[in-house]
Amino acid sequence: MTVILGLLTRRVSKPSSAWWITLLVLLTLTLVFDNLIIIFGMVSYNPLLISGIHIGKAPIEDFFYAILACSIVPILWRQFAPKNEKKEL
Amino acid sequence: MQFIYLAGLLVGITGMAIIDWRHKLAFWYDAKRTALTVATTVLIFIVWDFLGIFLGIFKHGNSPYQLPFTLTSEFPLEELFFLSLLSYCTLVIYTGVSRWRSRI
């Protein structure tokens, strides 16, 4: 999906250090809150269809939400920049 | 009790909005750009979510902390707010960290 978006916007550059920090923050938040909502029973998974790898109670697949968000948002943010400001962020 | 999850999500969104407002990072930097970015990201995630539902991976939890209904199949109302929080959070953190890194 990110590859498709990158190709559509024709601008995929090397991730900045800010991007890595953002990713780290999001992964940490996901780790904490995903485990919480699973412990509180708000969502459950079909154990046959997931890989079985967990970090705490969170399936590793859930971390892809954070990775996907981190990949998509900066691309879109740049994509929707006003014309006179295309080089920003 | 049923509103706890939704309330938690709203607290999260409000918290990020205050950080955004304080530092003029996203919505208070360029409202239209923020709205477009968050809305598009949420849309992409909704498709991603429905893929998971269609493949039978997700099941609505039915806990006492959630609203007792879903909008469609396993998709609860809270999910819309969660996806918005995730997208908005990513944007605020990204713009905030970018600005911070560009100044040190």
Short mmCIF file of C-alpha atoms in Angstrom, two decimals:
data_model
loop_
_atom_site.label_atom_id
_atom_site.label_comp_id
_atom_site.label_asym_id
_atom_site.label_seq_id
_atom_site.Cartn_x
_atom_site.Cartn_y
_atom_site.Cartn_z
CA MET A 1 0.00 0.00 0.00
CA THR A 2 2.82 2.38 0.86
CA VAL A 3 4.61 1.42 -2.33
CA ILE A 4 1.47 2.20 -4.31
CA LEU A 5 1.08 5.55 -2.57
CA GLY A 6 4.74 6.33 -3.08
CA LEU A 7 4.49 5.53 -6.75
CA LEU A 8 1.32 7.60 -7.08
CA THR A 9 2.92 10.61 -5.47
CA ARG A 10 6.27 9.89 -7.15
CA ARG A 11 8.12 11.09 -4.09
CA VAL A 12 9.55 8.46 -1.81
CA SER A 13 12.64 9.70 -0.08
CA LYS A 14 14.91 8.19 2.55
CA PRO A 15 13.23 8.35 5.95
CA SER A 16 14.45 11.23 8.10
CA SER A 17 15.49 10.77 11.71
CA ALA A 18 12.19 12.43 12.62
CA TRP A 19 10.41 9.61 10.84
CA TRP A 20 12.27 6.93 12.80
CA ILE A 21 11.53 8.71 16.08
CA THR A 22 7.85 8.97 15.12
CA LEU A 23 7.80 5.27 14.29
CA LEU A 24 9.40 4.40 17.61
CA VAL A 25 6.88 6.49 19.52
CA LEU A 26 3.94 4.93 17.66
CA LEU A 27 5.23 1.40 18.14
CA THR A 28 5.62 2.03 21.86
CA LEU A 29 2.11 3.50 22.12
CA THR A 30 0.74 0.56 20.15
CA LEU A 31 2.51 -1.88 22.45
CA VAL A 32 0.98 -0.31 25.55
CA PHE A 33 -2.53 0.42 24.35
CA ASP A 34 -3.04 -2.64 22.21
CA ASN A 35 -2.27 -4.85 25.17
CA LEU A 36 -4.67 -2.80 27.29
CA ILE A 37 -7.61 -3.09 24.93
CA ILE A 38 -7.02 -6.81 24.53
CA ILE A 39 -6.77 -7.31 28.29
CA PHE A 40 -10.01 -5.38 28.71
CA GLY A 41 -11.64 -7.62 26.14
CA MET A 42 -12.49 -4.97 23.57
CA VAL A 43 -11.23 -6.91 20.62
CA SER A 44 -10.33 -10.48 19.93
CA TYR A 45 -8.73 -12.43 17.14
CA ASN A 46 -9.24 -15.71 15.42
CA PRO A 47 -6.15 -17.55 16.64
CA LEU A 48 -6.11 -19.79 13.59
CA LEU A 49 -5.66 -16.89 11.22
CA ILE A 50 -2.88 -14.97 12.90
CA SER A 51 0.77 -15.95 12.95
CA GLY A 52 0.79 -16.67 16.67
CA ILE A 53 3.67 -14.30 17.35
CA HIS A 54 2.67 -11.98 20.19
CA ILE A 55 4.32 -9.22 22.16
CA GLY A 56 2.53 -9.47 25.45
CA LYS A 57 -1.03 -10.11 24.39
CA ALA A 58 -0.77 -8.04 21.22
CA PRO A 59 -0.43 -9.98 17.97
CA ILE A 60 2.49 -8.81 15.93
CA GLU A 61 0.09 -8.01 13.09
CA ASP A 62 -1.33 -5.08 15.08
CA PHE A 63 1.99 -3.28 14.91
CA PHE A 64 1.44 -2.98 11.20
CA TYR A 65 -1.22 -0.37 11.96
CA ALA A 66 1.46 1.87 13.44
CA ILE A 67 3.90 1.12 10.62
CA LEU A 68 1.23 1.75 7.99
CA ALA A 69 0.16 5.02 9.65
CA CYS A 70 3.79 6.15 9.89
CA SER A 71 4.33 5.33 6.23
CA ILE A 72 1.14 6.85 4.84
CA VAL A 73 0.77 10.07 6.84
CA PRO A 74 4.04 11.80 5.87
CA ILE A 75 3.47 10.92 2.20
CA LEU A 76 -0.04 12.35 2.28
CA TRP A 77 1.02 15.36 4.32
CA ARG A 78 3.57 16.25 1.64
CA GLN A 79 1.12 15.41 -1.11
CA PHE A 80 -1.49 17.82 0.23
CA ALA A 81 0.98 20.67 0.72
CA PRO A 82 -0.12 23.92 -0.96
CA LYS A 83 1.50 24.54 -4.34
CA ASN A 84 3.87 27.27 -3.21
CA GLU A 85 5.18 25.15 -0.41
CA LYS A 86 5.89 21.80 -1.99
CA LYS A 87 9.34 21.47 -0.49
CA GLU A 88 8.13 21.82 3.11
CA LEU A 89 8.48 18.91 5.59
CA MET B 1 -19.58 1.78 31.47
CA GLN B 2 -20.27 1.32 27.80
CA PHE B 3 -18.79 4.67 26.98
CA ILE B 4 -15.42 4.11 28.58
CA TYR B 5 -13.55 3.06 25.44
CA LEU B 6 -15.09 5.87 23.40
CA ALA B 7 -14.36 8.36 26.19
CA GLY B 8 -10.76 7.18 26.33
CA LEU B 9 -10.38 7.73 22.59
CA LEU B 10 -11.88 11.20 22.85
CA VAL B 11 -9.46 12.06 25.67
CA GLY B 12 -6.62 10.94 23.42
CA ILE B 13 -7.84 13.01 20.50
CA THR B 14 -8.34 16.05 22.73
CA GLY B 15 -4.87 15.65 24.19
CA MET B 16 -3.27 15.54 20.76
CA ALA B 17 -5.36 18.54 19.70
CA ILE B 18 -4.06 20.54 22.64
CA ILE B 19 -0.46 19.71 21.71
CA ASP B 20 -1.31 20.59 18.10
CA TRP B 21 -2.88 23.90 19.15
CA ARG B 22 -0.05 24.79 21.51
CA HIS B 23 2.67 24.27 18.89
CA LYS B 24 0.65 24.94 15.74
CA LEU B 25 1.74 21.66 14.22
CA ALA B 26 -1.09 20.31 12.13
CA PHE B 27 -4.65 21.59 12.28
CA TRP B 28 -3.53 24.92 13.68
CA TYR B 29 -0.81 25.07 11.03
CA ASP B 30 -2.91 24.23 7.99
CA ALA B 31 -6.44 23.04 8.71
CA LYS B 32 -7.29 21.95 5.17
CA ARG B 33 -4.09 20.01 4.74
CA THR B 34 -4.62 18.29 8.10
CA ALA B 35 -8.23 17.42 7.31
CA LEU B 36 -7.27 15.94 3.94
CA THR B 37 -4.34 13.97 5.35
CA VAL B 38 -6.27 12.53 8.30
CA ALA B 39 -9.41 11.80 6.28
CA THR B 40 -7.49 9.99 3.55
CA THR B 41 -5.49 7.99 6.06
CA VAL B 42 -8.65 6.98 7.93
CA LEU B 43 -10.24 5.89 4.65
CA ILE B 44 -7.25 3.72 3.83
CA PHE B 45 -7.40 2.16 7.28
CA ILE B 46 -11.13 1.48 6.96
CA VAL B 47 -10.38 -0.52 3.83
CA TRP B 48 -7.59 -2.29 5.70
CA ASP B 49 -9.94 -3.04 8.59
CA PHE B 50 -12.64 -4.44 6.35
CA LEU B 51 -10.07 -6.64 4.70
CA GLY B 52 -9.32 -8.11 8.11
CA ILE B 53 -13.01 -8.49 8.90
CA PHE B 54 -13.71 -10.09 5.54
CA LEU B 55 -10.91 -12.58 6.09
CA GLY B 56 -12.42 -13.42 9.47
CA ILE B 57 -9.43 -12.20 11.46
CA PHE B 58 -11.14 -9.67 13.71
CA LYS B 59 -14.00 -10.17 16.09
CA HIS B 60 -15.81 -7.47 17.99
CA GLY B 61 -15.02 -7.97 21.65
CA ASN B 62 -18.39 -7.32 23.30
CA SER B 63 -16.84 -6.09 26.52
CA PRO B 64 -18.75 -3.96 29.06
CA TYR B 65 -16.52 -0.99 28.19
CA GLN B 66 -17.73 -0.71 24.62
CA LEU B 67 -20.94 0.36 22.96
CA PRO B 68 -23.22 -2.66 22.52
CA PHE B 69 -23.61 -2.34 18.76
CA THR B 70 -21.49 -2.35 15.65
CA LEU B 71 -21.98 -0.18 12.60
CA THR B 72 -21.62 -3.11 10.25
CA SER B 73 -20.41 -6.69 10.78
CA GLU B 74 -17.51 -6.41 13.25
CA PHE B 75 -16.88 -2.68 12.77
CA PRO B 76 -17.75 -0.68 15.92
CA LEU B 77 -18.29 3.08 16.09
CA GLU B 78 -15.23 3.38 18.33
CA GLU B 79 -13.08 2.12 15.46
CA LEU B 80 -13.73 5.33 13.49
CA PHE B 81 -12.48 7.32 16.45
CA PHE B 82 -9.53 5.01 16.99
CA LEU B 83 -8.43 5.31 13.35
CA SER B 84 -8.82 9.08 13.55
CA LEU B 85 -6.77 9.14 16.73
CA LEU B 86 -4.06 6.97 15.20
CA SER B 87 -3.86 9.10 12.04
CA TYR B 88 -4.02 12.44 13.87
CA CYS B 89 -1.51 11.22 16.46
CA THR B 90 0.94 10.16 13.74
CA LEU B 91 0.61 13.53 12.03
CA VAL B 92 1.10 15.60 15.20
CA ILE B 93 4.04 13.49 16.37
CA TYR B 94 5.62 13.56 12.91
CA THR B 95 5.27 17.31 12.41
CA GLY B 96 6.31 17.97 15.99
CA VAL B 97 9.41 15.78 15.86
CA SER B 98 10.32 17.11 12.39
CA ARG B 99 10.22 20.67 13.63
CA TRP B 100 12.17 19.75 16.75
CA ARG B 101 14.84 17.92 14.74
CA SER B 102 15.19 20.75 12.29
CA ARG B 103 15.97 23.19 15.08
CA ILE B 104 18.59 21.38 17.12
#
